[in-house]
mmCIF file of C-alpha atoms in Angstrom:
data_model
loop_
_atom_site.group_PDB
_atom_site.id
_atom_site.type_symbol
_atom_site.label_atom_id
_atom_site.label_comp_id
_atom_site.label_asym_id
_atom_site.label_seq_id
_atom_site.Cartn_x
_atom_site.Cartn_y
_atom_site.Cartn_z
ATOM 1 C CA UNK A 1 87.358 20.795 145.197
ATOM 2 C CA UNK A 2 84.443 22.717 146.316
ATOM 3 C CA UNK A 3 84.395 25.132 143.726
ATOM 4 C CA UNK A 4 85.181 22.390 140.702
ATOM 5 C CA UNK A 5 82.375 21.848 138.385
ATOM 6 C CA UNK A 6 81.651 18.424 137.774
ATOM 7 C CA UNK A 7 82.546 17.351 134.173
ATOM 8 C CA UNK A 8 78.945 16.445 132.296
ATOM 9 C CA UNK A 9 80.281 15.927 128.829
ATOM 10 C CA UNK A 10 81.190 11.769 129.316
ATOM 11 C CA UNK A 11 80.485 8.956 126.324
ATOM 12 C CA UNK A 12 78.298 5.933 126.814
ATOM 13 C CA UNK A 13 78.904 3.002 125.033
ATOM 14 C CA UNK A 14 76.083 1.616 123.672
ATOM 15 C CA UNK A 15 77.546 -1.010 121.918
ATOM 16 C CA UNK A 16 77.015 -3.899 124.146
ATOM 17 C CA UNK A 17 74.107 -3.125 124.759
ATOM 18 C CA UNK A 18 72.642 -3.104 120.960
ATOM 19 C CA UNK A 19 74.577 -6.461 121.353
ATOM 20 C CA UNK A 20 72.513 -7.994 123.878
ATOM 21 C CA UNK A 21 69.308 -6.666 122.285
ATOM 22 C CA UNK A 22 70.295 -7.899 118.905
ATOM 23 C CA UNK A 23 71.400 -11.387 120.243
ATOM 24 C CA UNK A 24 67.703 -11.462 122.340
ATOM 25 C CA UNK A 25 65.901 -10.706 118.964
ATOM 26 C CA UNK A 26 67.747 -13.406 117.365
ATOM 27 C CA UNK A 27 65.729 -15.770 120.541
ATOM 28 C CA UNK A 28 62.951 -14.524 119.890
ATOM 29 C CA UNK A 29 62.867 -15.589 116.486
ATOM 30 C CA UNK A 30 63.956 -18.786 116.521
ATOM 31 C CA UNK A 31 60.806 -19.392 119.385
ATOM 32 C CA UNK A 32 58.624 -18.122 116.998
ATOM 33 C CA UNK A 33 59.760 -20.068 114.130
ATOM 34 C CA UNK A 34 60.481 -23.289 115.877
ATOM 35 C CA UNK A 35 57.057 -23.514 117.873
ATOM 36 C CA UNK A 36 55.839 -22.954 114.085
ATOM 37 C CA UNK A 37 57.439 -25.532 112.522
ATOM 38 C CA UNK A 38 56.931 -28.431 115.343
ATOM 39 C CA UNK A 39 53.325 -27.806 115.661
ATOM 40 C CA UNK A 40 51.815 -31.143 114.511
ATOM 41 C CA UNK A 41 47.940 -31.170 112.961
ATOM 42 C CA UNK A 42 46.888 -34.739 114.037
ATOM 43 C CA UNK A 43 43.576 -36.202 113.380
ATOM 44 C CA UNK A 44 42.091 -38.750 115.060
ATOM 45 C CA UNK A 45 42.092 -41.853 112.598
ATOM 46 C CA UNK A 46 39.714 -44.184 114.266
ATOM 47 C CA UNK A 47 37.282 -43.671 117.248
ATOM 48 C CA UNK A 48 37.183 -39.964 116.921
ATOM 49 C CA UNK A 49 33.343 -39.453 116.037
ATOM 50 C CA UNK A 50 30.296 -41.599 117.423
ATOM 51 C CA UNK A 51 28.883 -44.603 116.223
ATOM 52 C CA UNK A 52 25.994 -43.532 114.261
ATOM 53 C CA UNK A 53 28.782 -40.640 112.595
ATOM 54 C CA UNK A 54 31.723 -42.732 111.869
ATOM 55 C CA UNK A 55 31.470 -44.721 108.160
ATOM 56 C CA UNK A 56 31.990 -48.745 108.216
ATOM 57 C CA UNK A 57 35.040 -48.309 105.989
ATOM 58 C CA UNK A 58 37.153 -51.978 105.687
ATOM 59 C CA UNK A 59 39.434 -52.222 107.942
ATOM 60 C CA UNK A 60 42.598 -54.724 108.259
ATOM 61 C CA UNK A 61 43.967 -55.648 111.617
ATOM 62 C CA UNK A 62 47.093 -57.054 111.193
ATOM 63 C CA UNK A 63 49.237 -58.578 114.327
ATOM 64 C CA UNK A 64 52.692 -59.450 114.098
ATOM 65 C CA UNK A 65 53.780 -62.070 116.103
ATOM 66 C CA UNK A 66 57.308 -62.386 118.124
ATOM 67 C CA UNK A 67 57.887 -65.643 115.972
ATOM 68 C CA UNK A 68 57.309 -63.958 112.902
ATOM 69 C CA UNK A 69 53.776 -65.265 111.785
ATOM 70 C CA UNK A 70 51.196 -62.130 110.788
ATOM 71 C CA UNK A 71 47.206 -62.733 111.963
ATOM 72 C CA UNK A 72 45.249 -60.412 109.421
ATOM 73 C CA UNK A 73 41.704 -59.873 110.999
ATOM 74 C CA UNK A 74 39.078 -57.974 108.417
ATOM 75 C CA UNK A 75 36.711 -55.768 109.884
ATOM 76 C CA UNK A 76 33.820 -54.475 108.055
ATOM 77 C CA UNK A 77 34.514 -56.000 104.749
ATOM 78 C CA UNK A 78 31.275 -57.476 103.715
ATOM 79 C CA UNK A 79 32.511 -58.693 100.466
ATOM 80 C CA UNK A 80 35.610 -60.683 101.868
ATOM 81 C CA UNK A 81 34.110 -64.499 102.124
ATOM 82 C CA UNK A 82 33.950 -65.884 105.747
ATOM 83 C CA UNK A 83 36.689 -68.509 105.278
ATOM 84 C CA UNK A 84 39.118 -64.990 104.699
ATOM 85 C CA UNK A 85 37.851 -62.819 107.435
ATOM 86 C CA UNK A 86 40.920 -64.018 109.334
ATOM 87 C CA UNK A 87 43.978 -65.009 107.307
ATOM 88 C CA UNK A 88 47.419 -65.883 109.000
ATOM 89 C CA UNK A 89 51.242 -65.366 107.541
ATOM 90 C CA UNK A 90 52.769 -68.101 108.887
ATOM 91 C CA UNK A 91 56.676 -67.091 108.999
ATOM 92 C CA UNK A 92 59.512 -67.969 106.686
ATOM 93 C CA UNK A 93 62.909 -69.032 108.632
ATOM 94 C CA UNK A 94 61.606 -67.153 111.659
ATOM 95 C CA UNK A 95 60.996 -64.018 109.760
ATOM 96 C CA UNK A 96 58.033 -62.546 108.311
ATOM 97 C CA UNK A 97 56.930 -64.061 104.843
ATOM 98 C CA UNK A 98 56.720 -60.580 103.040
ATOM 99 C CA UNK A 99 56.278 -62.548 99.836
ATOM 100 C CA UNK A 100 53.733 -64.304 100.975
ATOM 101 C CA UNK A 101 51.961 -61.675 102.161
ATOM 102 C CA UNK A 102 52.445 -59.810 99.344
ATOM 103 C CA UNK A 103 50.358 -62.629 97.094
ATOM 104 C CA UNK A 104 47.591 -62.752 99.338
ATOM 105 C CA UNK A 105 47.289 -58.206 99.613
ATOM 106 C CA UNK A 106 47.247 -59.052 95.791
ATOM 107 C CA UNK A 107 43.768 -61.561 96.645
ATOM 108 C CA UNK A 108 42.244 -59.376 98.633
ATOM 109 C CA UNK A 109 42.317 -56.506 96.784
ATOM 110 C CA UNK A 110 40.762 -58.049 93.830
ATOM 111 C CA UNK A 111 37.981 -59.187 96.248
ATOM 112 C CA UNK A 112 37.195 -55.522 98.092
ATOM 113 C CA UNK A 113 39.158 -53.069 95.896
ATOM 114 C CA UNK A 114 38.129 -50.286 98.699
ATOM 115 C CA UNK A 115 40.064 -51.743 101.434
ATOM 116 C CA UNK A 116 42.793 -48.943 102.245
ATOM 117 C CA UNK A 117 42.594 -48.365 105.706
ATOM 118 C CA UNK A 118 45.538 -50.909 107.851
ATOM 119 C CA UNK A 119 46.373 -50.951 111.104
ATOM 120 C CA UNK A 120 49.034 -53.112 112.760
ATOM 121 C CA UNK A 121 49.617 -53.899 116.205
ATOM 122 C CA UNK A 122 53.637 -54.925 116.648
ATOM 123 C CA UNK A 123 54.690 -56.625 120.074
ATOM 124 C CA UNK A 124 57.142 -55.181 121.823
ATOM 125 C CA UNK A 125 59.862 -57.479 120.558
ATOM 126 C CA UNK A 126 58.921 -56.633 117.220
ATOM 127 C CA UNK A 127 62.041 -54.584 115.189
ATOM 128 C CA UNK A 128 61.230 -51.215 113.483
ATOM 129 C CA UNK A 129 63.045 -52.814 110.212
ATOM 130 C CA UNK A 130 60.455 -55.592 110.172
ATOM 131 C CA UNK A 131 57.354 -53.635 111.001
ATOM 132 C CA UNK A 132 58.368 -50.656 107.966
ATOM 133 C CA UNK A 133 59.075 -53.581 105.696
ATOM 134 C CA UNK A 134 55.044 -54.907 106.448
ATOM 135 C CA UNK A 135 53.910 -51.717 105.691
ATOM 136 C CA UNK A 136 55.958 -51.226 102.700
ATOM 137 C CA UNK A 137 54.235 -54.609 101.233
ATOM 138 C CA UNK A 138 50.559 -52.550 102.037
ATOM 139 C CA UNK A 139 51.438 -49.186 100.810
ATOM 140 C CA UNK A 140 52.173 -50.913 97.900
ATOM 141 C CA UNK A 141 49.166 -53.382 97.358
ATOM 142 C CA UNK A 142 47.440 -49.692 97.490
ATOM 143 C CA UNK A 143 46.341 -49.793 101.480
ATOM 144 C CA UNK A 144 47.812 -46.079 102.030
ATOM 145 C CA UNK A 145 45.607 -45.187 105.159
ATOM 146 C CA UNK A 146 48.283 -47.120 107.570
ATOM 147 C CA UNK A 147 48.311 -46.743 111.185
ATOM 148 C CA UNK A 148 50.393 -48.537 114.326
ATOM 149 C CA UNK A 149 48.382 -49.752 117.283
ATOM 150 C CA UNK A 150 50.139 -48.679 120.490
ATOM 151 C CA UNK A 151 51.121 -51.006 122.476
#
């Protein structure tokens, strides 16, 4: 045995191995890609800025009620008469009067055409159906800035 040489000629399979690598790349694109595509660019809609920076832009506070009755409160709308600064919905059958609502959008924005900006505060009882249907009825008076108040 002593005087044997040892055999250096042997094969290395390198095939799993490019496997593992290629399977790794195939990780390490997907990261890439999916911390791309879930990155979010959020601005902060009200309360961002200070006092003397931020615009008075109209504003309409709308709460929906668990009974189904919406409380619209205007904010900064100068040319919205005092007796419509706070309007309320009441509800229809124990749902909310989107027709209703819907003639009175149509009122106010013949009063202050540059209302746009909405945001509505739900309760927690309050069903996701309902609340998209509300917004719905503003996106389509033309009040596309829409927001939802956390709760």
């Amino acid at each position: 045995m002593h005087g044997r040489k040892k055999h250096l000629d042997f094969e290395l399979n390198l095939v799993p191995f490019i496997d593992l690598l290629s399977v790794c790349i195939c990780f390490l694109l997907m990261t890439a890609v999916w911390l791309n595509v879930t990155s979010i660019n959020v601005k902060q809609a009200v309360g961002g800025q200070s006092q003397t920076e931020t615009e008075k832009k109209p504003t309409v506070w709308v709460m929906l009620a668990e009974n189904g009755d919406l409380t619209m409160d205007f904010k900064s709308a100068a040319k919205i008469p005092a007796n419509m600064q706070k309007l309320r919905v009441a509800a229809e059958a124990g749902r909310f009067n989107l027709d209703g609502l819907s003639k009175i959008l149509q009122q106010i924005k013949v009063v202050e055409p540059e209302l746009r900006t909405v945001l509505i505060h739900p309760k927690a009882q309050t069903s996701y159906e309902d609340m998209i249907d509300v917004m719905d009825r503003f996106r389509n008076s033309g009040m596309n800035d829409l927001g939802v108040v956390p709760l």
